[in-house]
Structure formats: structure tokens, C-alpha cells
CSV table of N, CA, C and O in Angstrom, one decimal:
chain,number,residue,atom,x,y,z
A,1,MET,N,0.8,-1.2,0.0
A,1,MET,CA,0.0,0.0,0.0
A,1,MET,C,0.9,1.2,0.0
A,1,MET,O,1.9,1.3,0.7
A,2,ASN,N,0.5,2.2,-0.7
A,2,ASN,CA,1.2,3.5,-0.8
A,2,ASN,C,0.7,4.3,0.4
A,2,ASN,O,-0.4,4.9,0.4
A,3,ASP,N,1.6,4.4,1.4
A,3,ASP,CA,1.3,5.2,2.6
A,3,ASP,C,1.0,6.7,2.4
A,3,ASP,O,0.2,7.3,3.1
A,4,GLU,N,1.6,7.2,1.3
A,4,GLU,CA,1.4,8.6,1.0
A,4,GLU,C,-0.1,8.9,0.6
A,4,GLU,O,-0.6,10.0,0.8
A,5,LYS,N,-0.7,7.9,0.1
A,5,LYS,CA,-2.1,8.0,-0.3
A,5,LYS,C,-3.0,8.5,0.9
A,5,LYS,O,-4.0,9.2,0.7
A,6,TRP,N,-2.6,8.0,2.1
A,6,TRP,CA,-3.4,8.3,3.3
A,6,TRP,C,-2.9,9.5,4.1
A,6,TRP,O,-3.4,9.7,5.1
A,7,ASP,N,-1.9,10.2,3.5
A,7,ASP,CA,-1.4,11.4,4.2
A,7,ASP,C,-2.3,12.5,3.6
A,7,ASP,O,-1.9,13.2,2.6
A,8,VAL,N,-3.4,12.7,4.2
A,8,VAL,CA,-4.4,13.7,3.7
A,8,VAL,C,-4.5,14.9,4.6
A,8,VAL,O,-4.3,14.8,5.8
A,9,MET,N,-4.9,16.0,4.1
A,9,MET,CA,-5.2,17.2,4.9
A,9,MET,C,-6.5,16.9,5.7
A,9,MET,O,-7.3,16.2,5.3
A,10,GLN,N,-6.5,17.5,6.9
A,10,GLN,CA,-7.7,17.4,7.8
A,10,GLN,C,-8.9,17.9,7.0
A,10,GLN,O,-8.9,19.0,6.6
A,11,PRO,N,-9.9,17.1,6.8
A,11,PRO,CA,-11.1,17.5,6.1
A,11,PRO,C,-11.8,18.7,6.9
A,11,PRO,O,-11.8,18.8,8.1
A,12,SER,N,-12.3,19.6,6.1
A,12,SER,CA,-12.9,20.8,6.7
A,12,SER,C,-14.5,20.8,6.6
A,12,SER,O,-15.1,21.7,7.0
A,13,SER,N,-15.0,19.6,6.0
A,13,SER,CA,-16.4,19.4,6.0
A,13,SER,C,-16.7,18.0,6.2
A,13,SER,O,-15.9,17.1,5.9
A,14,ILE,N,-18.0,17.7,6.5
A,14,ILE,CA,-18.4,16.3,6.7
A,14,ILE,C,-18.3,15.5,5.4
A,14,ILE,O,-17.9,14.4,5.3
A,15,GLU,N,-18.6,16.3,4.3
A,15,GLU,CA,-18.6,15.7,3.0
A,15,GLU,C,-17.1,15.2,2.6
A,15,GLU,O,-16.9,14.1,2.1
A,16,GLU,N,-16.1,16.1,2.9
A,16,GLU,CA,-14.7,15.7,2.7
A,16,GLU,C,-14.3,14.5,3.6
A,16,GLU,O,-13.6,13.6,3.1
A,17,ARG,N,-14.8,14.5,4.8
A,17,ARG,CA,-14.4,13.4,5.7
A,17,ARG,C,-15.0,12.1,5.2
A,17,ARG,O,-14.3,11.1,5.3
A,18,VAL,N,-16.2,12.1,4.8
A,18,VAL,CA,-16.9,10.9,4.3
A,18,VAL,C,-16.2,10.5,3.0
A,18,VAL,O,-16.0,9.3,2.8
A,19,ALA,N,-15.8,11.4,2.2
A,19,ALA,CA,-15.1,11.0,0.9
A,19,ALA,C,-13.8,10.3,1.2
A,19,ALA,O,-13.4,9.3,0.5
A,20,VAL,N,-13.0,10.8,2.2
A,20,VAL,CA,-11.7,10.2,2.6
A,20,VAL,C,-12.0,8.8,3.1
A,20,VAL,O,-11.3,7.8,2.7
A,21,ALA,N,-13.0,8.6,3.9
A,21,ALA,CA,-13.4,7.3,4.5
A,21,ALA,C,-13.8,6.4,3.4
A,21,ALA,O,-13.5,5.2,3.4
A,22,LYS,N,-14.6,6.9,2.5
A,22,LYS,CA,-15.1,6.0,1.4
A,22,LYS,C,-13.9,5.6,0.5
A,22,LYS,O,-13.9,4.4,0.1
A,23,ASP,N,-13.0,6.5,0.2
A,23,ASP,CA,-11.8,6.1,-0.6
A,23,ASP,C,-11.0,5.0,0.1
A,23,ASP,O,-10.6,4.1,-0.5
A,24,PHE,N,-10.9,5.2,1.4
A,24,PHE,CA,-10.1,4.2,2.2
A,24,PHE,C,-10.9,2.9,2.2
A,24,PHE,O,-10.3,1.8,1.9
A,25,ALA,N,-12.2,2.9,2.4
A,25,ALA,CA,-13.0,1.6,2.4
A,25,ALA,C,-13.0,1.0,1.0
A,25,ALA,O,-12.8,-0.2,0.9
A,26,ASP,N,-13.1,1.8,0.0
A,26,ASP,CA,-13.0,1.2,-1.4
A,26,ASP,C,-11.7,0.6,-1.7
A,26,ASP,O,-11.6,-0.5,-2.3
A,27,HIS,N,-10.6,1.2,-1.2
A,27,HIS,CA,-9.3,0.6,-1.4
A,27,HIS,C,-9.0,-0.6,-0.6
A,27,HIS,O,-8.4,-1.6,-1.0
A,28,MET,N,-9.4,-0.6,0.7
A,28,MET,CA,-9.1,-1.7,1.6
A,28,MET,C,-10.2,-2.8,1.6
A,28,MET,O,-9.9,-3.9,2.0
A,29,ASN,N,-11.4,-2.5,1.2
A,29,ASN,CA,-12.5,-3.5,1.2
A,29,ASN,C,-12.6,-4.2,2.5
A,29,ASN,O,-12.5,-5.4,2.5
A,30,PRO,N,-12.8,-3.5,3.6
A,30,PRO,CA,-12.9,-4.2,4.9
A,30,PRO,C,-14.2,-5.0,5.0
A,30,PRO,O,-15.2,-4.8,4.3
A,31,SER,N,-14.1,-6.0,5.9
A,31,SER,CA,-15.2,-6.9,6.1
A,31,SER,C,-16.1,-6.4,7.3
A,31,SER,O,-17.1,-7.1,7.6
A,32,ILE,N,-15.7,-5.3,7.8
A,32,ILE,CA,-16.5,-4.7,8.9
A,32,ILE,C,-16.9,-3.3,8.6
A,32,ILE,O,-16.3,-2.7,7.7
A,33,PRO,N,-17.9,-2.8,9.2
A,33,PRO,CA,-18.4,-1.4,8.9
A,33,PRO,C,-17.3,-0.4,9.3
A,33,PRO,O,-16.6,-0.6,10.3
A,34,ILE,N,-17.3,0.7,8.6
A,34,ILE,CA,-16.4,1.9,9.0
A,34,ILE,C,-17.4,3.0,9.3
A,34,ILE,O,-18.3,3.3,8.6
A,35,PHE,N,-17.1,3.7,10.4
A,35,PHE,CA,-18.0,4.8,10.8
A,35,PHE,C,-17.1,6.1,10.8
A,35,PHE,O,-15.9,6.1,11.0
A,36,VAL,N,-17.8,7.2,10.5
A,36,VAL,CA,-17.1,8.5,10.3
A,36,VAL,C,-17.6,9.4,11.5
A,36,VAL,O,-18.9,9.5,11.6
A,37,ASP,N,-16.7,9.9,12.2
A,37,ASP,CA,-17.1,10.8,13.3
A,37,ASP,C,-17.6,12.1,12.7
A,37,ASP,O,-17.2,12.5,11.6
A,38,LEU,N,-18.4,12.8,13.4
A,38,LEU,CA,-18.9,14.1,13.0
A,38,LEU,C,-17.8,15.1,13.1
A,38,LEU,O,-16.7,14.9,13.6
A,39,MET,N,-18.0,16.3,12.5
A,39,MET,CA,-17.0,17.3,12.5
A,39,MET,C,-16.6,17.8,13.8
A,39,MET,O,-15.5,18.4,14.0
A,40,ASP,N,-17.5,17.7,14.8
A,40,ASP,CA,-17.1,18.1,16.2
A,40,ASP,C,-16.3,17.1,16.9
A,40,ASP,O,-16.0,17.3,18.1
A,41,ASP,N,-16.1,15.9,16.3
A,41,ASP,CA,-15.3,14.8,16.8
A,41,ASP,C,-15.8,14.3,18.1
A,41,ASP,O,-15.1,13.9,19.0
A,42,ASN,N,-17.2,14.2,18.2
A,42,ASN,CA,-17.8,13.8,19.4
A,42,ASN,C,-17.4,12.3,19.8
A,42,ASN,O,-17.2,12.0,21.0
A,43,ALA,N,-17.3,11.5,18.9
A,43,ALA,CA,-16.9,10.1,19.2
A,43,ALA,C,-15.5,10.0,19.7
A,43,ALA,O,-15.2,9.3,20.6
A,44,ARG,N,-14.6,10.7,19.0
A,44,ARG,CA,-13.2,10.8,19.4
A,44,ARG,C,-13.1,11.3,20.8
A,44,ARG,O,-12.4,10.7,21.7
A,45,LEU,N,-13.8,12.3,21.1
A,45,LEU,CA,-13.7,12.9,22.5
A,45,LEU,C,-14.4,12.0,23.5
A,45,LEU,O,-13.9,11.8,24.6
A,46,ARG,N,-15.5,11.4,23.2
A,46,ARG,CA,-16.2,10.6,24.1
A,46,ARG,C,-15.4,9.3,24.5
A,46,ARG,O,-15.4,8.9,25.6
A,47,TYR,N,-14.8,8.7,23.5
A,47,TYR,CA,-14.1,7.5,23.7
A,47,TYR,C,-12.6,7.6,23.8
A,47,TYR,O,-11.9,6.7,23.9
A,48,GLY,N,-12.1,8.9,23.9
A,48,GLY,CA,-10.7,9.1,24.1
A,48,GLY,C,-9.8,8.4,23.0
A,48,GLY,O,-8.8,7.8,23.3
A,49,ALA,N,-10.3,8.6,21.8
A,49,ALA,CA,-9.7,7.8,20.7
A,49,ALA,C,-8.6,8.6,20.0
A,49,ALA,O,-8.4,8.5,18.8
A,50,TRP,N,-7.8,9.4,20.7
A,50,TRP,CA,-6.7,10.1,20.0
A,50,TRP,C,-5.4,9.7,20.7
A,50,TRP,O,-5.3,9.7,21.9
A,51,PRO,N,-4.4,9.4,19.9
A,51,PRO,CA,-4.4,9.5,18.5
A,51,PRO,C,-5.1,8.3,17.8
A,51,PRO,O,-5.6,8.4,16.7
A,52,GLU,N,-5.0,7.1,18.4
A,52,GLU,CA,-5.7,6.0,17.9
A,52,GLU,C,-6.1,5.1,19.0
A,52,GLU,O,-5.4,5.0,20.0
A,53,ARG,N,-7.2,4.4,18.9
A,53,ARG,CA,-7.6,3.5,19.9
A,53,ARG,C,-8.6,2.4,19.2
A,53,ARG,O,-9.4,2.8,18.4
A,54,LEU,N,-8.4,1.2,19.6
A,54,LEU,CA,-9.3,0.2,19.1
A,54,LEU,C,-10.4,-0.1,20.2
A,54,LEU,O,-10.1,-0.2,21.4
A,55,ALA,N,-11.7,0.0,19.7
A,55,ALA,CA,-12.8,-0.2,20.6
A,55,ALA,C,-13.8,-1.1,19.9
A,55,ALA,O,-13.9,-1.0,18.6
A,56,ILE,N,-14.6,-1.9,20.7
A,56,ILE,CA,-15.7,-2.6,20.1
A,56,ILE,C,-16.9,-2.2,20.8
A,56,ILE,O,-17.0,-2.2,22.1
A,57,ILE,N,-17.9,-1.7,20.0
A,57,ILE,CA,-19.1,-1.2,20.6
A,57,ILE,C,-20.2,-2.3,20.3
A,57,ILE,O,-20.4,-2.7,19.1
A,58,GLU,N,-20.8,-2.8,21.3
A,58,GLU,CA,-21.9,-3.8,21.1
A,58,GLU,C,-23.1,-3.4,21.8
A,58,GLU,O,-23.1,-3.1,23.0
A,59,ASP,N,-24.2,-3.4,21.1
A,59,ASP,CA,-25.5,-3.0,21.6
A,59,ASP,C,-25.4,-1.6,22.2
A,59,ASP,O,-26.0,-1.3,23.3
A,60,GLY,N,-24.7,-0.7,21.6
A,60,GLY,CA,-24.6,0.7,22.0
A,60,GLY,C,-23.7,0.9,23.3
A,60,GLY,O,-23.7,2.0,23.8
A,61,LYS,N,-23.0,-0.2,23.7
A,61,LYS,CA,-22.1,0.0,24.9
A,61,LYS,C,-20.7,-0.5,24.5
A,61,LYS,O,-20.5,-1.3,23.6
A,62,VAL,N,-19.7,0.1,25.2
A,62,VAL,CA,-18.3,-0.3,25.0
A,62,VAL,C,-18.1,-1.6,25.6
A,62,VAL,O,-18.2,-1.8,26.8
A,63,ALA,N,-17.8,-2.6,24.7
A,63,ALA,CA,-17.6,-4.0,25.2
A,63,ALA,C,-16.1,-4.2,25.3
A,63,ALA,O,-15.6,-5.1,26.1
A,64,TYR,N,-15.3,-3.6,24.5
A,64,TYR,CA,-13.8,-3.7,24.5
A,64,TYR,C,-13.2,-2.3,24.3
A,64,TYR,O,-13.7,-1.6,23.4
A,65,TYR,N,-12.2,-1.9,25.1
A,65,TYR,CA,-11.6,-0.6,25.0
A,65,TYR,C,-10.1,-0.8,25.2
A,65,TYR,O,-9.6,-1.1,26.3
A,66,GLY,N,-9.4,-0.8,24.1
A,66,GLY,CA,-8.0,-1.1,24.1
A,66,GLY,C,-7.1,0.1,24.6
A,66,GLY,O,-7.6,1.2,24.8
A,67,ALA,N,-5.8,-0.1,24.7
A,67,ALA,CA,-4.9,0.9,25.1
A,67,ALA,C,-4.7,1.9,24.0
A,67,ALA,O,-5.0,1.6,22.8
A,68,GLN,N,-4.3,3.1,24.4
A,68,GLN,CA,-4.1,4.2,23.4
A,68,GLN,C,-2.9,3.8,22.4
A,68,GLN,O,-1.9,3.3,22.8
A,69,GLY,N,-3.1,4.0,21.2
A,69,GLY,CA,-2.1,3.7,20.2
A,69,GLY,C,-1.3,4.9,19.8
A,69,GLY,O,-1.5,6.0,20.4
A,70,PRO,N,-0.4,4.8,18.9
A,70,PRO,CA,-0.3,3.6,18.1
A,70,PRO,C,0.5,2.5,18.7
A,70,PRO,O,0.5,1.4,18.2
A,71,PHE,N,1.2,2.8,19.8
A,71,PHE,CA,2.1,1.7,20.3
A,71,PHE,C,1.4,0.9,21.4
A,71,PHE,O,1.8,-0.2,21.7
A,72,GLY,N,0.3,1.3,21.9
A,72,GLY,CA,-0.4,0.6,23.0
A,72,GLY,C,-1.5,-0.3,22.5
A,72,GLY,O,-2.0,-1.2,23.3
A,73,TYR,N,-2.0,-0.2,21.3
A,73,TYR,CA,-3.1,-1.1,20.9
A,73,TYR,C,-2.6,-2.4,20.4
A,73,TYR,O,-1.4,-2.5,19.9
A,74,ASP,N,-3.5,-3.4,20.4
A,74,ASP,CA,-3.1,-4.8,20.1
A,74,ASP,C,-4.2,-5.4,19.3
A,74,ASP,O,-5.1,-5.9,19.8
A,75,PRO,N,-4.0,-5.4,18.0
A,75,PRO,CA,-5.0,-6.0,17.1
A,75,PRO,C,-5.2,-7.5,17.4
A,75,PRO,O,-6.3,-8.0,17.2
A,76,ASP,N,-4.1,-8.2,17.8
A,76,ASP,CA,-4.3,-9.6,18.2
A,76,ASP,C,-5.3,-9.8,19.4
A,76,ASP,O,-6.0,-10.7,19.4
A,77,GLU,N,-5.2,-8.8,20.3
A,77,GLU,CA,-6.1,-8.9,21.5
A,77,GLU,C,-7.6,-8.7,21.0
A,77,GLU,O,-8.5,-9.3,21.5
A,78,VAL,N,-7.8,-7.8,20.0
A,78,VAL,CA,-9.1,-7.5,19.5
A,78,VAL,C,-9.6,-8.8,18.8
A,78,VAL,O,-10.7,-9.2,19.0
A,79,GLU,N,-8.7,-9.4,18.0
A,79,GLU,CA,-9.1,-10.6,17.3
A,79,GLU,C,-9.5,-11.7,18.3
A,79,GLU,O,-10.5,-12.4,18.1
A,80,GLU,N,-8.7,-11.9,19.4
A,80,GLU,CA,-9.0,-12.9,20.4
A,80,GLU,C,-10.3,-12.6,21.1
A,80,GLU,O,-11.2,-13.5,21.3
A,81,TRP,N,-10.6,-11.3,21.4
A,81,TRP,CA,-11.8,-10.9,22.0
A,81,TRP,C,-13.0,-11.3,21.1
A,81,TRP,O,-14.0,-11.8,21.6
A,82,LEU,N,-12.9,-10.9,19.8
A,82,LEU,CA,-14.0,-11.2,18.9
A,82,LEU,C,-14.2,-12.7,18.7
A,82,LEU,O,-15.3,-13.2,18.6
A,83,GLU,N,-13.1,-13.5,18.6
A,83,GLU,CA,-13.2,-15.0,18.5
A,83,GLU,C,-13.9,-15.5,19.7
A,83,GLU,O,-14.8,-16.4,19.6
A,84,ASN,N,-13.6,-15.1,20.9
A,84,ASN,CA,-14.2,-15.5,22.1
A,84,ASN,C,-15.7,-15.1,22.2
A,84,ASN,O,-16.6,-15.9,22.5
A,85,ARG,N,-16.0,-13.9,21.8
A,85,ARG,CA,-17.3,-13.4,21.8
A,85,ARG,C,-18.2,-14.1,20.9
A,85,ARG,O,-19.4,-14.4,21.2
A,86,PHE,N,-17.7,-14.4,19.7
A,86,PHE,CA,-18.6,-15.0,18.7
A,86,PHE,C,-18.3,-16.5,18.5
A,86,PHE,O,-18.7,-17.1,17.5
A,87,ALA,N,-17.7,-17.1,19.5
A,87,ALA,CA,-17.5,-18.6,19.5
A,87,ALA,C,-18.9,-19.2,19.6
A,87,ALA,O,-19.8,-18.7,20.2
A,88,PRO,N,-19.1,-20.4,18.9
A,88,PRO,CA,-20.4,-21.0,18.9
A,88,PRO,C,-21.1,-21.2,20.3
A,88,PRO,O,-22.3,-21.0,20.4
A,89,SER,N,-20.2,-21.4,21.3
A,89,SER,CA,-20.8,-21.6,22.7
A,89,SER,C,-21.3,-20.3,23.3
A,89,SER,O,-22.1,-20.3,24.2
A,90,ASN,N,-21.0,-19.1,22.7
A,90,ASN,CA,-21.4,-17.8,23.2
A,90,ASN,C,-22.5,-17.2,22.4
A,90,ASN,O,-23.0,-16.1,22.7
A,91,LEU,N,-23.0,-17.9,21.4
A,91,LEU,CA,-24.0,-17.3,20.5
A,91,LEU,C,-25.4,-17.8,21.0
A,91,LEU,O,-25.7,-18.6,21.7
């Protein structure tokens, strides 16, 4: 992946923010939904997601809240949490 592609200016409108997120999603083709914060950054502020943080929201509640990134987060921990949560015995 060309990292420079994702070195973008801070969007100044919700339309620009959505366009960047859509471009990213189109390029990465994720298997999970991508959400875009509002221009007032209410989700970032509410969940302390700066500079980066991995969180799992289930039924409107924080079910998993990882350490602050980029050095503190652990994608393997998220994967383990999801595997445990969605194991056949937990469904």
C-alpha cells in the first residue's frame, strides 16, 4: 500500500471526511463497517480515541476498550476478544 495516499489534509467538511473514509474503504475493502465521526469529533472525544484506539461497541455499549495507540493497541487482542465473543458456545 502506498502510505502517502493516506497522508491527507484534515477535512474541513463532513462531505470531505466521508469522501476520505469512502476512498479508504473502497481501497481496503474491509469486512466490517467503517464509521465516520462528526466534524465536532464527538466520538473521538467521548471514547478518548486520540491518536488511535481500538474499541468494540456492542448494543450501544463499549464492550472492549484497548490501550491508546499507536504503540499501545493490540490487534491480536481484538481478534481474540472477537473470536471468544462469537464462539459458537457464546451465541
